[in-house]
Tab-separated table of C-alpha atoms in Angstrom:
chain	number	residue	atom	x	y	z
F	1	GLY	CA	-65.618	100.049	204.179
F	2	GLN	CA	-64.782	96.359	204.807
F	3	ASN	CA	-67.338	93.401	204.408
F	4	ILE	CA	-66.006	89.969	205.116
F	5	ASP	CA	-68.340	86.938	205.183
F	6	GLN	CA	-67.888	83.492	206.421
F	7	PRO	CA	-70.352	80.781	207.552
F	8	THR	CA	-71.186	80.849	211.171
F	9	GLU	CA	-70.780	77.088	211.847
F	10	MET	CA	-69.753	73.899	210.295
F	11	THR	CA	-69.578	70.345	211.657
F	12	ALA	CA	-67.560	67.483	210.439
F	13	THR	CA	-66.526	64.031	211.453
F	14	GLU	CA	-63.198	63.146	212.738
F	15	GLY	CA	-60.617	62.013	209.922
F	16	ALA	CA	-62.752	64.215	207.194
F	17	ILE	CA	-62.061	67.219	205.393
F	18	VAL	CA	-63.683	70.524	205.887
F	19	GLN	CA	-63.574	73.738	203.663
F	20	ILE	CA	-64.329	77.179	205.177
F	21	ASN	CA	-65.022	79.797	202.702
F	22	CYS	CA	-64.398	83.517	203.075
F	23	THR	CA	-65.506	86.309	200.713
F	24	TYR	CA	-64.602	89.752	201.105
F	25	GLN	CA	-65.301	93.142	199.567
F	26	THR	CA	-62.898	95.627	200.883
F	27	SER	CA	-61.595	99.133	199.904
F	28	GLY	CA	-58.205	97.963	199.442
F	29	PHE	CA	-56.340	94.647	199.881
F	30	ASN	CA	-52.836	93.733	201.231
F	31	GLY	CA	-53.132	90.062	202.287
F	32	LEU	CA	-55.516	87.797	203.790
F	33	PHE	CA	-54.915	85.852	207.095
F	34	TRP	CA	-56.493	82.818	208.811
F	35	TYR	CA	-56.393	82.532	212.630
F	36	GLN	CA	-57.497	79.627	214.762
F	37	GLN	CA	-59.146	80.401	218.133
F	38	HIS	CA	-60.027	77.804	220.644
F	39	ALA	CA	-62.822	78.683	223.069
F	40	GLY	CA	-61.587	81.078	225.823
F	41	GLU	CA	-58.155	81.548	224.149
F	42	ALA	CA	-56.343	83.907	221.929
F	43	PRO	CA	-56.330	83.627	218.147
F	44	THR	CA	-53.398	82.052	216.679
F	45	PHE	CA	-51.879	82.471	213.184
F	46	LEU	CA	-52.545	79.866	210.632
F	47	SER	CA	-51.838	81.027	207.237
F	48	TYR	CA	-51.119	84.079	204.981
F	49	ASN	CA	-52.015	84.558	201.264
F	50	VAL	CA	-51.294	87.719	199.216
F	51	LEU	CA	-50.869	86.158	195.807
F	52	ASP	CA	-53.536	83.903	193.922
F	53	GLY	CA	-53.093	80.291	194.582
F	54	LEU	CA	-52.823	77.618	197.195
F	55	GLU	CA	-50.728	77.702	200.416
F	56	GLU	CA	-50.075	74.253	201.865
F	57	LYS	CA	-49.008	73.696	205.574
F	58	GLY	CA	-49.421	70.335	206.847
F	59	ARG	CA	-52.999	69.371	207.270
F	60	PHE	CA	-54.197	73.139	206.623
F	61	SER	CA	-54.169	74.658	203.276
F	62	SER	CA	-55.409	78.182	202.289
F	63	PHE	CA	-56.367	79.352	198.746
F	64	LEU	CA	-56.879	82.898	197.520
F	65	SER	CA	-58.521	84.354	194.390
F	66	ARG	CA	-58.192	88.138	194.381
F	67	SER	CA	-60.185	88.744	191.302
F	68	LYS	CA	-63.100	86.750	193.121
F	69	GLY	CA	-62.558	88.220	196.568
F	70	TYR	CA	-62.524	84.753	197.789
F	71	SER	CA	-60.541	82.511	200.046
F	72	TYR	CA	-60.925	79.202	201.644
F	73	LEU	CA	-59.264	77.380	204.406
F	74	LEU	CA	-59.060	73.749	204.120
F	75	LEU	CA	-58.559	71.364	206.983
F	76	LYS	CA	-57.716	67.797	206.206
F	77	GLU	CA	-57.777	64.586	208.454
F	78	LEU	CA	-59.818	66.312	211.085
F	79	GLN	CA	-58.795	65.884	214.577
F	80	MET	CA	-60.912	66.522	217.652
F	81	LYS	CA	-58.402	69.282	218.721
F	82	ASP	CA	-59.455	71.110	215.358
F	83	SER	CA	-62.716	72.054	216.983
F	84	ALA	CA	-62.352	75.918	217.194
F	85	SER	CA	-63.420	79.244	215.711
F	86	TYR	CA	-61.603	80.022	212.351
F	87	LEU	CA	-61.262	83.701	211.549
F	88	CYS	CA	-60.623	85.221	208.045
F	89	ALA	CA	-58.894	88.581	207.949
F	90	VAL	CA	-58.024	90.974	205.365
F	91	ARG	CA	-55.399	93.635	205.663
F	92	ASP	CA	-55.748	97.125	204.455
F	93	PRO	CA	-52.879	98.370	202.143
F	94	LEU	CA	-52.982	102.024	203.628
F	95	ASP	CA	-52.627	101.434	207.341
F	96	TYR	CA	-52.280	97.581	207.553
F	97	LYS	CA	-55.172	97.339	209.645
F	98	LEU	CA	-56.743	93.860	209.889
F	99	SER	CA	-60.393	93.578	209.510
F	100	PHE	CA	-61.918	90.268	210.772
F	101	GLY	CA	-64.924	88.243	209.619
F	102	ALA	CA	-67.192	86.936	212.423
F	103	GLY	CA	-65.508	83.465	212.543
F	104	THR	CA	-66.637	79.989	211.581
F	105	THR	CA	-67.083	77.560	214.494
F	106	VAL	CA	-66.001	74.160	213.336
F	107	THR	CA	-67.181	71.144	215.489
F	108	VAL	CA	-65.425	67.959	214.918
F	109	ARG	CA	-67.449	64.692	216.022
F	110	ALA	CA	-66.169	61.437	216.735
B	1	ASP	CA	-41.715	82.827	228.444
B	2	THR	CA	-44.990	84.317	227.346
B	3	ALA	CA	-44.587	86.234	224.185
B	4	VAL	CA	-47.566	88.531	224.784
B	5	SER	CA	-48.807	88.831	228.308
B	6	GLN	CA	-51.749	90.849	229.581
B	7	THR	CA	-52.978	91.552	233.075
B	8	PRO	CA	-55.416	91.084	234.713
B	9	LYS	CA	-56.850	87.999	232.894
B	10	TYR	CA	-60.339	88.629	234.387
B	11	LEU	CA	-61.747	91.875	235.545
B	12	VAL	CA	-65.365	92.461	236.984
B	13	THR	CA	-66.422	95.894	238.031
B	14	GLN	CA	-69.043	98.158	238.622
B	15	MET	CA	-70.622	100.718	235.984
B	16	GLY	CA	-68.767	104.001	236.236
B	17	ASN	CA	-65.542	102.853	237.561
B	18	ASP	CA	-62.243	103.530	235.967
B	19	LYS	CA	-59.910	100.478	235.124
B	20	SER	CA	-56.613	99.710	233.316
B	21	ILE	CA	-55.401	96.804	231.327
B	22	LYS	CA	-51.663	96.203	230.667
B	23	CYS	CA	-49.882	94.499	228.063
B	24	GLU	CA	-46.468	93.484	227.588
B	25	GLN	CA	-44.584	91.749	224.776
B	26	ASN	CA	-41.039	90.352	225.048
B	27	LEU	CA	-40.727	89.603	221.120
B	28	GLY	CA	-38.866	92.720	220.298
B	29	HIS	CA	-41.785	93.900	218.123
B	30	ASP	CA	-42.268	97.438	216.940
B	31	THR	CA	-45.913	97.539	216.664
B	32	MET	CA	-48.786	96.722	219.231
B	33	TYR	CA	-52.641	96.508	219.108
B	34	TRP	CA	-55.646	96.528	221.179
B	35	TYR	CA	-58.681	94.546	220.025
B	36	LYS	CA	-62.279	94.196	221.314
B	37	GLN	CA	-64.093	90.858	220.849
B	38	ASP	CA	-67.627	91.095	221.846
B	39	SER	CA	-70.129	88.461	222.691
B	40	LYS	CA	-70.826	87.535	219.047
B	41	LYS	CA	-66.983	86.961	218.805
B	42	PHE	CA	-66.464	89.804	216.354
B	43	LEU	CA	-62.795	90.815	216.835
B	44	LYS	CA	-62.224	94.564	216.088
B	45	ILE	CA	-59.336	96.793	216.149
B	46	MET	CA	-59.305	99.677	218.535
B	47	PHE	CA	-55.865	101.028	218.565
B	48	SER	CA	-52.433	100.418	217.244
B	49	TYR	CA	-49.010	101.883	218.148
B	50	ASN	CA	-45.761	101.760	216.128
B	51	ASN	CA	-42.786	102.563	218.058
B	52	LYS	CA	-44.753	104.270	220.778
B	53	GLU	CA	-46.704	106.375	218.248
B	54	LEU	CA	-50.304	105.982	217.553
B	55	ILE	CA	-51.008	104.938	214.046
B	56	ILE	CA	-54.554	103.651	214.270
B	57	ASN	CA	-57.351	104.891	216.055
B	58	GLU	CA	-60.615	103.550	215.329
B	59	THR	CA	-63.883	105.010	216.195
B	60	VAL	CA	-63.777	104.217	219.889
B	61	PRO	CA	-65.184	106.392	222.621
B	62	ASN	CA	-62.743	108.768	224.124
B	63	ARG	CA	-63.331	107.105	227.396
B	64	PHE	CA	-60.789	104.475	226.003
B	65	SER	CA	-57.203	105.942	226.127
B	66	PRO	CA	-54.080	103.944	225.210
B	67	LYS	CA	-50.769	104.616	226.526
B	68	SER	CA	-47.530	103.312	225.352
B	69	PRO	CA	-44.581	103.943	227.631
B	70	ASP	CA	-42.108	102.109	225.499
B	71	LYS	CA	-42.235	99.662	222.549
B	72	ALA	CA	-42.708	96.527	224.807
B	73	HIS	CA	-45.759	97.929	226.671
B	74	LEU	CA	-49.202	99.091	225.461
B	75	ASN	CA	-51.749	99.830	228.249
B	76	LEU	CA	-55.366	100.561	228.019
B	77	HIS	CA	-57.203	102.802	230.281
B	78	ILE	CA	-61.007	102.902	230.509
B	79	ASN	CA	-62.835	105.676	232.125
B	80	SER	CA	-66.455	105.614	233.298
B	81	LEU	CA	-67.188	102.030	232.435
B	82	GLU	CA	-70.477	101.144	230.806
B	83	LEU	CA	-72.375	97.917	230.497
B	84	GLY	CA	-71.373	97.780	226.730
B	85	ASP	CA	-67.861	97.724	227.452
B	86	SER	CA	-68.125	94.132	228.694
B	87	ALA	CA	-66.216	92.143	226.214
B	88	VAL	CA	-62.711	90.236	225.813
B	89	TYR	CA	-59.972	92.689	225.156
B	90	PHE	CA	-56.945	91.279	223.247
B	91	CYS	CA	-53.567	92.843	223.001
B	92	ALA	CA	-51.424	91.792	219.931
B	93	SER	CA	-47.982	92.760	218.491
B	94	SER	CA	-46.235	92.275	215.366
B	95	ARG	CA	-42.598	92.888	214.220
B	96	MET	CA	-43.441	95.676	211.872
B	97	VAL	CA	-46.344	97.266	210.012
B	98	GLY	CA	-47.044	95.586	206.889
B	99	ALA	CA	-45.445	92.936	204.823
B	100	GLN	CA	-45.961	89.278	205.821
B	101	GLU	CA	-45.940	90.061	209.586
B	102	THR	CA	-48.417	88.236	211.416
B	103	GLN	CA	-49.773	89.393	214.800
B	104	TYR	CA	-49.320	87.531	217.950
B	105	PHE	CA	-52.113	87.948	220.369
B	106	GLY	CA	-52.152	87.943	224.341
B	107	PRO	CA	-54.357	85.662	226.305
B	108	GLY	CA	-57.049	88.481	226.758
B	109	THR	CA	-58.751	90.212	229.438
B	110	ARG	CA	-62.255	89.342	230.211
B	111	LEU	CA	-63.976	92.501	231.341
B	112	LEU	CA	-67.475	92.247	232.932
B	113	VAL	CA	-69.177	95.590	233.860
B	114	LEU	CA	-72.042	95.084	236.286
């Protein structure tokens, strides 16, 4: 089975940094994805990690440790438009199915 | 042009009815998916098709029947709708199965069963 955990909610101030953790216990691993979903909209792709280490993309970075079953998404220089739900998803190596966590709702305050 | 489109965007219907949701992608992708997102925002895979062939079929009631007439379309037909079917249904597509291929999601269909 797949077990993917992330905090339910986080609040931060505009301009600050927020780190969203994701831990997973899955029967297999073929990559970890982070998606952003604004209220009432579709999820959009943010990042992909399959090897250990940090992937940086502008204000967003994602880290993976496969031995620890752990990833985080780092959002820097927070803007109001970053208020959204952030979904962690792990891909199965056999059928390439994505299993999603419940999402972390980030609220950015002025 | 919209990459992944779904119709309708909103669907309100009575329990027991049969309804269909349509999905089209113009990205030239080989693989398409249906997801269900419930009120707790959990996104769960329902079905996946690769080149019109069913490759993922999760534990979904057989009232749900996907149909892929061609690579660019994946429709979802739901028979005998129940209250618990109320959710947002997302269609998605990816270029191929596996590798670094990310999935592109449609705007969602908000289904409310009364």
